[in-house]
Amino acid sequence: MSRIPDNNQLNKDQNHIAYKETLDFTHSLVSNLRDKDILAINFSENFSSLLLSSGVKSCQDGSFENLKLKDSYILIGQTWDVIIINNVIDIISKLEDAFVNIKKLLRPQGYIILNTPIASNTKDTFYSAFSFNTTFKDFNKKTADTLLSLFFKQDFICAKEKKGFFGFVRRSDIKHYAPPKKKVYIDKYLSSLSNPNKHQEPVKETGKLMIGCVTENNSKYQRQTLNLVQSIRWFGGDISRADIYVCIVEKADDDFLKELKKFGVFVRIVKRFNQNHPQSNKLRFFELPEIDFYDTIMFLDCDTIIVQDPLRYIDGKSFQAEIAAGATVPHEVFKDLFNYYDLKIPDRSYTTALSRASTIWYCNAGVLIFPKEILKSFFPVWRNYTEDLIKNKHLLNNYFQFCEQASLTLSFVKNPVPFKKLPMKMNFPLVGRTSLAIQQCDPVIIHYHHRSDESGLIHNVTKSPYAKLRIQEFNNLLKKYSH
């Protein structure tokens, strides 16, 4: 007759195995524990003893409730080199709120280590013994996706993952690690970037779509950016679930970040491209390493809104943009530019979108769509010309504000790539001008420039009856959301 197992003994044995596995994983990630202060959350005293016997500098037990409720550890002013959290992250309801406090406790070049039931052979055996594993696999998968997505959004790298253990380091700390670790962490970071995007299915020829903008940390650009993000989610149709990246120059207010988070936005803080030319900050978006994990890259100025699904106008094979509304850089200036850079100026075979003047290839940079492979070869050329034109401001003289558009033209002539012109409806200029093209256009993307009020509502100044309706729909929904 078989003996019924002692549940207390089984618990004790399983904990001993789990603690040994946790220590082994910690050692594999943090090679030298001897000079480390460690905070162990949701462990028994036995684990602290195990850590101390392995030679750590100090170890403190912690309750997760202290982190969630009153910031008890933070008030003491203590921080730790390593924070190890045992089987609790995956079952709390407000994971992101708790993580705010955890981040404050971690020292520079520190490690966060999670032990969860996810994919753990030890725990699977334990739970199966008590018939708890009916829905466990589905729960674990959801938990893993949530964890990786959360840490990814908070700019942490999953530096190591093994049998239910996750080790994270700050993305901003990578440069401080020794070369061998630095390479490993960069590789892990790049390979993990696709994890939070698994929900996004490739759509038609575009494949996996990445949408982004670059903005400044002031009230005007914050309103514009929120307008854009909201419009994508509300009116984007098939692209409404695409991953959105907002690059904020230098810093970001907490309230702004909270609003962006409501719409599932990935935020990246970027350096200013150049103090003398704010418009060129948009190039920072194209430097994001995350681009490697998408097929089609769509950049939008933050003073645009999407009012219909643009997917059918994205071919996924060509660089796409709209010809500029007018010759904001005159042809005579372009002649001098091409002469300076020893390039042959092309024929004026295009027509400006509004003024209907003959022009060389000269596009508005407010809506740019690149297949990734084209972007890889094209962007370095564009960046170099932009940097050089900023240094030689006199070449553009009074037209310097259009530097990144002029450099775009130089790049296209220097490094020709497949190009398909976008129709006006994909970069519809919000102007009060009367023209047949305006009146007949039902816009997909509206480029409203400065024409909005302090609450973000778009001024309905267009002569297009279709655009009027689209703007009214956006404004009505914005009013409801704001209230």
Short mmCIF file of C-alpha atoms in Angstrom, two decimals:
data_model
loop_
_atom_site.label_atom_id
_atom_site.label_comp_id
_atom_site.label_asym_id
_atom_site.label_seq_id
_atom_site.Cartn_x
_atom_site.Cartn_y
_atom_site.Cartn_z
CA MET A 1 0.00 0.00 0.00
CA SER A 2 1.48 3.35 -1.05
CA ARG A 3 2.01 6.02 1.55
CA ILE A 4 0.13 9.34 1.15
CA PRO A 5 2.74 12.08 0.75
CA ASP A 6 3.20 14.58 3.56
CA ASN A 7 2.12 17.93 2.06
CA ASN A 8 4.33 19.93 4.44
CA GLN A 9 7.38 17.82 3.61
CA LEU A 10 6.59 18.09 -0.11
CA ASN A 11 6.38 21.86 0.23
CA LYS A 12 9.70 21.95 2.07
CA ASP A 13 11.44 19.79 -0.52
CA GLN A 14 10.06 21.79 -3.40
CA ASN A 15 11.11 25.08 -1.79
CA HIS A 16 14.64 23.77 -1.24
CA ILE A 17 14.92 22.76 -4.89
CA ALA A 18 13.45 26.07 -6.07
CA TYR A 19 15.78 28.12 -3.85
CA LYS A 20 18.82 26.21 -5.10
CA GLU A 21 17.67 26.79 -8.71
CA THR A 22 17.18 30.49 -7.98
CA LEU A 23 20.69 30.81 -6.53
CA ASP A 24 22.17 28.93 -9.50
CA PHE A 25 20.39 31.22 -11.97
CA THR A 26 21.49 34.31 -10.03
CA HIS A 27 25.10 33.11 -10.10
CA SER A 28 24.88 32.49 -13.84
CA LEU A 29 23.78 36.09 -14.45
CA VAL A 30 25.68 37.94 -11.71
CA SER A 31 29.11 36.38 -11.81
CA ASN A 32 30.40 37.92 -8.55
CA LEU A 33 27.93 38.11 -5.66
CA ARG A 34 30.49 38.83 -2.96
CA ASP A 35 30.20 42.61 -3.11
CA LYS A 36 26.46 42.67 -3.73
CA ASP A 37 23.59 43.84 -1.51
CA ILE A 38 20.52 41.75 -2.23
CA LEU A 39 16.83 42.27 -1.54
CA ALA A 40 14.92 38.96 -1.55
CA ILE A 41 11.16 39.44 -1.88
CA ASN A 42 8.68 36.73 -0.85
CA PHE A 43 11.32 34.26 0.31
CA SER A 44 11.71 32.51 3.67
CA GLU A 45 14.68 33.04 5.98
CA ASN A 46 16.15 29.82 4.58
CA PHE A 47 16.82 31.54 1.27
CA SER A 48 18.54 34.47 2.96
CA SER A 49 20.76 32.00 4.81
CA LEU A 50 21.54 30.28 1.52
CA LEU A 51 22.55 33.62 -0.03
CA LEU A 52 24.72 34.63 2.93
CA SER A 53 26.45 31.27 2.94
CA SER A 54 27.29 31.79 -0.73
CA GLY A 55 29.24 34.93 0.23
CA VAL A 56 26.95 37.88 -0.62
CA LYS A 57 27.73 41.17 1.11
CA SER A 58 24.26 41.55 2.64
CA CYS A 59 20.75 40.23 2.22
CA GLN A 60 17.40 41.57 3.39
CA ASP A 61 14.06 39.78 3.26
CA GLY A 62 11.14 41.74 1.94
CA SER A 63 7.39 41.53 1.65
CA PHE A 64 5.80 42.50 -1.61
CA GLU A 65 3.05 44.31 0.30
CA ASN A 66 5.63 46.83 1.55
CA LEU A 67 6.46 47.69 -2.01
CA LYS A 68 2.83 48.11 -3.03
CA LEU A 69 1.48 50.08 -0.12
CA LYS A 70 3.68 52.68 1.52
CA ASP A 71 7.04 52.58 -0.23
CA SER A 72 8.52 51.31 3.05
CA TYR A 73 11.92 50.44 1.62
CA ILE A 74 12.16 53.63 -0.38
CA LEU A 75 11.60 55.83 2.66
CA ILE A 76 14.62 54.25 4.32
CA GLY A 77 16.66 55.30 1.31
CA GLN A 78 18.10 51.85 0.68
CA THR A 79 18.88 50.50 -2.74
CA TRP A 80 20.16 47.12 -3.87
CA ASP A 81 22.47 45.61 -6.47
CA VAL A 82 20.19 42.62 -7.00
CA ILE A 83 16.46 42.28 -6.38
CA ILE A 84 15.14 38.71 -6.46
CA ILE A 85 11.37 38.23 -6.51
CA ASN A 86 9.88 34.81 -5.84
CA ASN A 87 6.59 33.59 -7.35
CA VAL A 88 4.53 36.73 -6.83
CA ILE A 89 4.95 38.98 -9.88
CA ASP A 90 2.74 36.72 -11.96
CA ILE A 91 -0.32 36.85 -9.67
CA ILE A 92 -0.70 40.52 -8.71
CA SER A 93 -3.31 42.64 -10.46
CA LYS A 94 -1.51 45.99 -10.79
CA LEU A 95 1.86 44.83 -12.01
CA GLU A 96 2.94 48.12 -13.58
CA ASP A 97 2.21 50.14 -10.43
CA ALA A 98 4.28 47.77 -8.31
CA PHE A 99 7.13 47.86 -10.80
CA VAL A 100 7.46 51.64 -10.40
CA ASN A 101 8.61 51.05 -6.83
CA ILE A 102 10.84 48.12 -7.73
CA LYS A 103 12.74 50.29 -10.24
CA LYS A 104 13.47 52.90 -7.57
CA LEU A 105 15.15 50.30 -5.40
CA LEU A 106 17.61 49.10 -8.03
CA ARG A 107 21.11 50.56 -8.22
CA PRO A 108 22.80 51.42 -11.52
CA GLN A 109 24.03 48.27 -13.31
CA GLY A 110 21.73 46.29 -11.05
CA TYR A 111 19.78 43.12 -11.74
CA ILE A 112 16.14 42.16 -11.26
CA ILE A 113 15.59 38.41 -11.10
CA LEU A 114 12.16 36.84 -11.21
CA ASN A 115 11.30 33.28 -10.29
CA THR A 116 7.86 32.39 -11.62
CA PRO A 117 6.00 29.14 -12.27
CA ILE A 118 6.34 29.81 -16.00
CA ALA A 119 7.82 26.81 -17.82
CA SER A 120 9.41 25.51 -14.63
CA ASN A 121 9.76 21.72 -14.59
CA THR A 122 9.92 21.67 -10.80
CA LYS A 123 6.72 23.64 -10.39
CA ASP A 124 4.90 21.77 -13.15
CA THR A 125 5.56 18.53 -11.26
CA PHE A 126 4.43 20.07 -8.00
CA TYR A 127 1.21 21.50 -9.34
CA SER A 128 0.33 18.37 -11.29
CA ALA A 129 0.49 16.40 -8.05
CA PHE A 130 -2.42 18.48 -6.76
CA SER A 131 -4.31 18.69 -10.09
CA PHE A 132 -3.78 22.45 -10.34
CA ASN A 133 -2.48 22.42 -13.89
CA THR A 134 -5.73 22.40 -15.88
CA THR A 135 -5.35 25.92 -17.22
CA PHE A 136 -1.80 26.48 -16.03
CA LYS A 137 -0.12 26.46 -19.45
CA ASP A 138 -2.41 29.14 -20.88
CA PHE A 139 -1.98 31.23 -17.73
CA ASN A 140 1.80 30.89 -17.92
CA LYS A 141 1.92 31.99 -21.56
CA LYS A 142 -0.15 35.07 -20.78
CA THR A 143 2.04 35.85 -17.78
CA ALA A 144 5.25 35.51 -19.79
CA ASP A 145 3.97 37.86 -22.49
CA THR A 146 2.87 40.37 -19.84
CA LEU A 147 6.21 40.27 -18.02
CA LEU A 148 8.31 40.68 -21.14
CA SER A 149 6.06 43.42 -22.49
CA LEU A 150 6.12 45.31 -19.18
CA PHE A 151 9.89 45.23 -18.78
CA PHE A 152 10.36 46.04 -22.46
CA LYS A 153 8.21 49.17 -22.13
CA GLN A 154 10.18 50.19 -19.05
CA ASP A 155 13.44 49.98 -21.07
CA PHE A 156 14.71 46.83 -19.38
CA ILE A 157 16.43 44.02 -21.27
CA CYS A 158 15.66 40.39 -20.61
CA ALA A 159 19.34 39.48 -20.24
CA LYS A 160 18.67 35.81 -19.48
CA GLU A 161 15.73 33.43 -19.41
CA LYS A 162 15.69 29.80 -18.27
CA LYS A 163 13.01 27.43 -16.92
CA GLY A 164 10.79 30.00 -15.28
CA PHE A 165 13.57 32.45 -14.37
CA PHE A 166 13.97 35.89 -15.93
CA GLY A 167 16.94 38.20 -15.40
CA PHE A 168 16.64 41.87 -16.37
CA VAL A 169 19.10 44.77 -16.65
CA ARG A 170 18.47 48.39 -17.59
CA ARG A 171 18.84 49.17 -21.27
CA SER A 172 20.59 52.45 -20.37
CA ASP A 173 23.21 50.52 -18.35
CA ILE A 174 24.45 48.41 -21.27
CA LYS A 175 27.32 50.78 -22.04
CA HIS A 176 28.72 50.38 -18.51
CA TYR A 177 29.19 46.61 -18.61
CA ALA A 178 32.44 44.92 -19.64
CA PRO A 179 32.66 44.14 -23.38
CA PRO A 180 31.73 40.42 -23.17
CA LYS A 181 28.57 41.13 -21.16
CA LYS A 182 27.79 44.20 -23.22
CA LYS A 183 27.68 42.14 -26.41
CA VAL A 184 25.55 39.42 -24.79
CA TYR A 185 23.06 41.98 -23.45
CA ILE A 186 22.80 43.84 -26.74
CA ASP A 187 22.19 40.56 -28.57
CA LYS A 188 19.55 39.55 -26.02
CA TYR A 189 17.93 42.95 -26.25
CA LEU A 190 17.67 42.86 -30.02
CA SER A 191 16.34 39.31 -30.01
CA SER A 192 13.73 40.15 -27.36
CA LEU A 193 12.37 43.20 -29.15
CA SER A 194 9.97 41.06 -31.13
CA ASN A 195 8.34 39.59 -28.02
CA PRO A 196 5.96 42.44 -27.20
CA ASN A 197 4.93 42.63 -30.84
CA LYS A 198 3.80 39.03 -31.32
CA HIS A 199 0.17 40.12 -31.16
CA GLN A 200 0.56 42.14 -34.34
CA GLU A 201 -0.08 39.97 -37.37
CA PRO A 202 1.49 40.85 -40.72
CA VAL A 203 -1.09 42.64 -42.87
CA LYS A 204 -1.12 42.11 -46.66
CA GLU A 205 2.00 43.32 -48.46
CA THR A 206 3.10 45.61 -45.65
CA GLY A 207 4.02 42.77 -43.32
CA LYS A 208 4.62 43.92 -39.78
CA LEU A 209 3.98 47.66 -39.53
CA MET A 210 5.73 50.10 -37.19
CA ILE A 211 4.31 53.63 -36.83
CA GLY A 212 6.16 56.44 -35.11
CA CYS A 213 6.69 60.13 -34.55
CA VAL A 214 9.13 62.45 -32.77
CA THR A 215 7.89 65.10 -30.38
CA GLU A 216 9.01 67.69 -27.86
CA ASN A 217 8.20 67.80 -24.15
CA ASN A 218 5.95 70.86 -24.12
CA SER A 219 2.18 71.35 -24.05
CA LYS A 220 1.80 72.10 -27.76
CA TYR A 221 3.58 69.00 -29.00
CA GLN A 222 2.14 66.81 -26.25
CA ARG A 223 -1.38 67.70 -27.45
CA GLN A 224 -0.44 67.04 -31.06
CA THR A 225 1.16 63.70 -30.23
CA LEU A 226 -1.85 62.52 -28.25
CA ASN A 227 -4.08 63.58 -31.15
CA LEU A 228 -2.04 61.43 -33.51
CA VAL A 229 -1.92 58.39 -31.25
CA GLN A 230 -5.63 58.58 -30.49
CA SER A 231 -6.50 58.97 -34.17
CA ILE A 232 -4.54 55.82 -35.06
CA ARG A 233 -6.37 53.79 -32.42
CA TRP A 234 -9.79 55.28 -33.19
CA PHE A 235 -9.81 55.54 -36.98
CA GLY A 236 -6.87 53.44 -38.20
CA GLY A 237 -8.89 50.36 -39.16
CA ASP A 238 -6.48 47.52 -39.95
CA ILE A 239 -3.49 49.51 -38.67
CA SER A 240 -5.18 50.55 -35.40
CA ARG A 241 -3.40 47.69 -33.59
CA ALA A 242 0.01 48.46 -35.05
CA ASP A 243 2.88 49.16 -32.66
CA ILE A 244 3.35 52.89 -32.13
CA TYR A 245 6.69 54.38 -31.06
CA VAL A 246 6.80 57.96 -29.76
CA CYS A 247 10.28 59.45 -29.53
CA ILE A 248 10.41 62.33 -27.04
CA VAL A 249 13.35 64.70 -27.24
CA GLU A 250 15.49 64.79 -24.08
CA LYS A 251 12.82 64.22 -21.38
CA ALA A 252 9.13 63.53 -20.75
CA ASP A 253 6.59 64.60 -18.15
CA ASP A 254 5.00 61.80 -16.11
CA ASP A 255 1.44 62.85 -16.96
CA PHE A 256 2.27 62.77 -20.67
CA LEU A 257 3.75 59.29 -20.32
CA LYS A 258 0.67 58.06 -18.47
CA GLU A 259 -1.59 59.27 -21.26
CA LEU A 260 0.54 57.60 -23.92
CA LYS A 261 0.56 54.38 -21.93
CA LYS A 262 -3.25 54.25 -22.08
CA PHE A 263 -2.95 53.75 -25.82
CA GLY A 264 -0.24 51.09 -25.69
CA VAL A 265 2.56 53.33 -26.95
CA PHE A 266 6.27 52.49 -26.75
CA VAL A 267 8.12 55.61 -25.59
CA ARG A 268 11.76 56.30 -26.37
CA ILE A 269 13.70 59.29 -25.02
CA VAL A 270 16.09 60.52 -27.73
CA LYS A 271 18.81 63.12 -28.02
CA ARG A 272 18.18 66.32 -29.91
CA PHE A 273 19.47 65.98 -33.47
CA ASN A 274 20.70 69.56 -33.62
CA GLN A 275 19.90 72.69 -31.62
CA ASN A 276 19.73 74.80 -34.78
CA HIS A 277 17.15 72.74 -36.63
CA PRO A 278 14.30 71.20 -34.57
CA GLN A 279 12.63 69.69 -37.65
CA SER A 280 15.55 67.31 -38.11
CA ASN A 281 14.72 65.59 -34.80
CA LYS A 282 12.48 63.29 -36.86
CA LEU A 283 15.59 61.47 -38.02
CA ARG A 284 15.99 60.05 -34.51
CA PHE A 285 12.99 57.81 -35.11
CA PHE A 286 14.78 56.08 -37.97
CA GLU A 287 17.73 55.27 -35.68
CA LEU A 288 15.66 53.07 -33.33
CA PRO A 289 17.03 49.51 -33.16
CA GLU A 290 13.45 48.20 -32.96
CA ILE A 291 13.08 48.88 -36.68
CA ASP A 292 14.89 45.59 -37.35
CA PHE A 293 11.82 43.66 -36.23
CA TYR A 294 9.32 45.22 -38.63
CA ASP A 295 8.76 45.02 -42.36
CA THR A 296 7.32 48.47 -43.08
CA ILE A 297 8.16 51.70 -41.25
CA MET A 298 5.69 54.59 -41.28
CA PHE A 299 6.77 57.98 -39.94
CA LEU A 300 4.22 60.73 -39.24
CA ASP A 301 4.73 64.31 -38.10
CA CYS A 302 2.96 64.78 -34.79
CA ASP A 303 0.75 67.49 -36.35
CA THR A 304 -1.07 64.85 -38.39
CA ILE A 305 -4.11 62.71 -37.62
CA ILE A 306 -5.33 59.52 -39.26
CA VAL A 307 -9.02 59.65 -40.15
CA GLN A 308 -9.33 56.50 -42.29
CA ASP A 309 -7.48 53.23 -42.69
CA PRO A 310 -4.38 53.99 -44.82
CA LEU A 311 -3.42 50.37 -45.42
CA ARG A 312 -4.58 50.11 -49.03
CA TYR A 313 -2.26 52.99 -49.99
CA ILE A 314 0.85 51.32 -48.51
CA ASP A 315 2.46 48.99 -51.02
CA GLY A 316 5.25 47.61 -48.83
CA LYS A 317 7.68 47.61 -51.76
CA SER A 318 8.58 51.27 -52.37
CA PHE A 319 9.60 54.37 -50.51
CA GLN A 320 6.40 56.44 -50.41
CA ALA A 321 5.81 60.14 -49.79
CA GLU A 322 3.74 62.99 -51.22
CA ILE A 323 5.28 65.72 -53.35
CA ALA A 324 5.44 68.96 -51.34
CA ALA A 325 2.43 71.28 -51.50
CA GLY A 326 4.60 74.07 -52.90
CA ALA A 327 8.17 74.90 -53.87
CA THR A 328 9.19 75.82 -50.33
CA VAL A 329 12.81 75.44 -51.47
CA PRO A 330 12.99 77.33 -54.80
CA HIS A 331 14.51 75.70 -57.84
CA GLU A 332 17.35 78.25 -57.96
CA VAL A 333 18.39 77.23 -54.44
CA PHE A 334 18.35 73.58 -55.46
CA LYS A 335 20.59 74.42 -58.41
CA ASP A 336 23.18 75.79 -56.00
CA LEU A 337 22.81 72.78 -53.69
CA PHE A 338 23.33 70.26 -56.44
CA ASN A 339 26.30 72.20 -57.73
CA TYR A 340 27.83 72.33 -54.24
CA TYR A 341 27.47 68.56 -53.78
CA ASP A 342 28.58 67.81 -57.33
CA LEU A 343 25.32 66.14 -58.27
CA LYS A 344 23.39 66.43 -61.49
CA ILE A 345 20.10 68.19 -60.87
CA PRO A 346 17.14 66.13 -62.15
CA ASP A 347 14.42 67.37 -64.47
CA ARG A 348 11.36 69.06 -63.08
CA SER A 349 9.13 66.08 -63.85
CA TYR A 350 6.88 66.37 -60.79
CA THR A 351 4.12 68.81 -59.84
CA THR A 352 3.66 70.35 -56.40
CA ALA A 353 0.50 69.11 -54.70
CA LEU A 354 -1.25 72.47 -54.20
CA SER A 355 0.45 75.21 -56.22
CA ARG A 356 0.68 72.83 -59.22
CA ALA A 357 4.15 74.11 -60.14
CA SER A 358 6.74 71.99 -61.92
CA THR A 359 9.39 70.70 -59.54
CA ILE A 360 12.16 68.19 -59.21
CA TRP A 361 11.57 65.27 -56.82
CA TYR A 362 10.86 67.23 -53.61
CA CYS A 363 8.61 65.67 -50.97
CA ASN A 364 6.88 66.74 -47.81
CA ALA A 365 8.52 64.86 -44.94
CA GLY A 366 5.40 64.76 -42.77
CA VAL A 367 4.37 61.30 -43.99
CA LEU A 368 7.16 58.90 -44.97
CA ILE A 369 6.77 55.16 -45.56
CA PHE A 370 9.73 52.83 -46.03
CA PRO A 371 10.10 49.09 -46.46
CA LYS A 372 12.79 48.19 -43.94
CA GLU A 373 15.30 47.01 -46.53
CA ILE A 374 15.07 50.25 -48.50
CA LEU A 375 15.34 52.29 -45.31
CA LYS A 376 18.59 50.55 -44.32
CA SER A 377 20.41 51.76 -47.40
CA PHE A 378 18.66 55.11 -47.73
CA PHE A 379 18.69 56.50 -44.20
CA PRO A 380 22.48 56.82 -43.67
CA VAL A 381 22.69 58.94 -46.84
CA TRP A 382 19.81 61.14 -45.67
CA ARG A 383 21.35 61.59 -42.24
CA ASN A 384 24.74 62.58 -43.70
CA TYR A 385 23.25 65.19 -46.03
CA THR A 386 21.12 66.58 -43.20
CA GLU A 387 24.09 66.91 -40.88
CA ASP A 388 26.15 68.58 -43.59
CA LEU A 389 23.41 71.03 -44.57
CA ILE A 390 23.00 72.05 -40.93
CA LYS A 391 26.73 72.75 -40.74
CA ASN A 392 26.49 74.76 -43.96
CA LYS A 393 23.36 76.70 -43.13
CA HIS A 394 24.21 79.40 -45.67
CA LEU A 395 23.47 76.99 -48.53
CA LEU A 396 19.75 77.20 -47.77
CA ASN A 397 19.78 80.72 -46.38
CA ASN A 398 16.15 81.83 -45.79
CA TYR A 399 14.86 78.34 -46.52
CA PHE A 400 16.84 76.59 -43.79
CA GLN A 401 13.73 75.42 -41.93
CA PHE A 402 13.17 72.97 -44.81
CA CYS A 403 16.64 71.49 -44.39
CA GLU A 404 15.52 67.87 -43.80
CA GLN A 405 13.29 68.00 -46.91
CA ALA A 406 16.09 69.43 -49.05
CA SER A 407 18.45 66.75 -47.73
CA LEU A 408 15.81 64.13 -48.53
CA THR A 409 15.90 65.25 -52.16
CA LEU A 410 19.69 65.17 -52.30
CA SER A 411 19.63 61.66 -50.80
CA PHE A 412 17.09 60.39 -53.31
CA VAL A 413 19.19 61.64 -56.24
CA LYS A 414 22.44 60.36 -54.71
CA ASN A 415 20.97 56.99 -53.74
CA PRO A 416 17.90 56.26 -55.93
CA VAL A 417 15.46 53.73 -54.50
CA PRO A 418 12.09 52.45 -55.73
CA PHE A 419 9.57 55.26 -55.17
CA LYS A 420 5.80 55.50 -55.34
CA LYS A 421 4.14 58.87 -54.88
CA LEU A 422 1.42 59.04 -52.25
CA PRO A 423 -1.89 60.65 -53.26
CA MET A 424 -2.90 63.92 -51.64
CA LYS A 425 -5.36 62.12 -49.36
CA MET A 426 -2.40 60.45 -47.60
CA ASN A 427 -0.94 63.83 -46.61
CA PHE A 428 -3.88 66.21 -46.90
CA PRO A 429 -2.87 69.83 -46.19
CA LEU A 430 -5.36 71.63 -43.96
CA VAL A 431 -5.66 74.99 -45.71
CA GLY A 432 -8.51 77.32 -46.47
CA ARG A 433 -7.63 77.43 -50.16
CA THR A 434 -10.24 76.59 -52.77
CA SER A 435 -9.16 74.19 -55.48
CA LEU A 436 -10.75 71.26 -57.28
CA ALA A 437 -8.15 68.88 -55.86
CA ILE A 438 -8.98 70.00 -52.31
CA GLN A 439 -12.75 69.93 -52.82
CA GLN A 440 -12.73 66.41 -54.25
CA CYS A 441 -10.31 64.90 -51.72
CA ASP A 442 -11.54 62.57 -48.97
CA PRO A 443 -8.47 62.50 -46.72
CA VAL A 444 -6.93 59.53 -44.98
CA ILE A 445 -4.20 61.48 -43.15
CA ILE A 446 -4.77 65.17 -42.38
CA HIS A 447 -1.71 67.38 -41.94
CA TYR A 448 -3.18 70.25 -39.93
CA HIS A 449 0.08 72.05 -38.95
CA HIS A 450 -0.73 74.77 -36.37
CA ARG A 451 -4.49 74.67 -36.93
CA SER A 452 -5.70 73.32 -33.59
CA ASP A 453 -6.76 74.88 -30.29
CA GLU A 454 -5.38 74.39 -26.78
CA SER A 455 -7.62 71.37 -26.15
CA GLY A 456 -6.40 69.65 -29.31
CA LEU A 457 -9.51 70.22 -31.41
CA ILE A 458 -8.72 70.67 -35.10
CA HIS A 459 -9.81 73.89 -36.81
CA ASN A 460 -12.30 72.93 -39.52
CA VAL A 461 -11.11 75.44 -42.13
CA THR A 462 -11.00 73.19 -45.19
CA LYS A 463 -13.06 73.58 -48.35
CA SER A 464 -13.35 69.80 -48.71
CA PRO A 465 -16.77 68.58 -47.52
CA TYR A 466 -15.26 65.14 -46.94
CA ALA A 467 -12.44 66.53 -44.81
CA LYS A 468 -14.92 68.64 -42.85
CA LEU A 469 -16.81 65.49 -41.91
CA ARG A 470 -13.63 63.63 -40.97
CA ILE A 471 -12.44 66.49 -38.75
CA GLN A 472 -15.86 66.75 -37.13
CA GLU A 473 -15.82 63.02 -36.33
CA PHE A 474 -12.37 63.29 -34.75
CA ASN A 475 -13.27 66.40 -32.74
CA ASN A 476 -16.49 64.83 -31.45
CA LEU A 477 -14.68 61.73 -30.24
CA LEU A 478 -11.90 63.83 -28.69
CA LYS A 479 -14.50 65.86 -26.76
CA LYS A 480 -16.11 62.68 -25.43
CA TYR A 481 -12.75 61.22 -24.43
CA SER A 482 -11.64 64.45 -22.73
CA HIS A 483 -14.80 64.54 -20.63
#
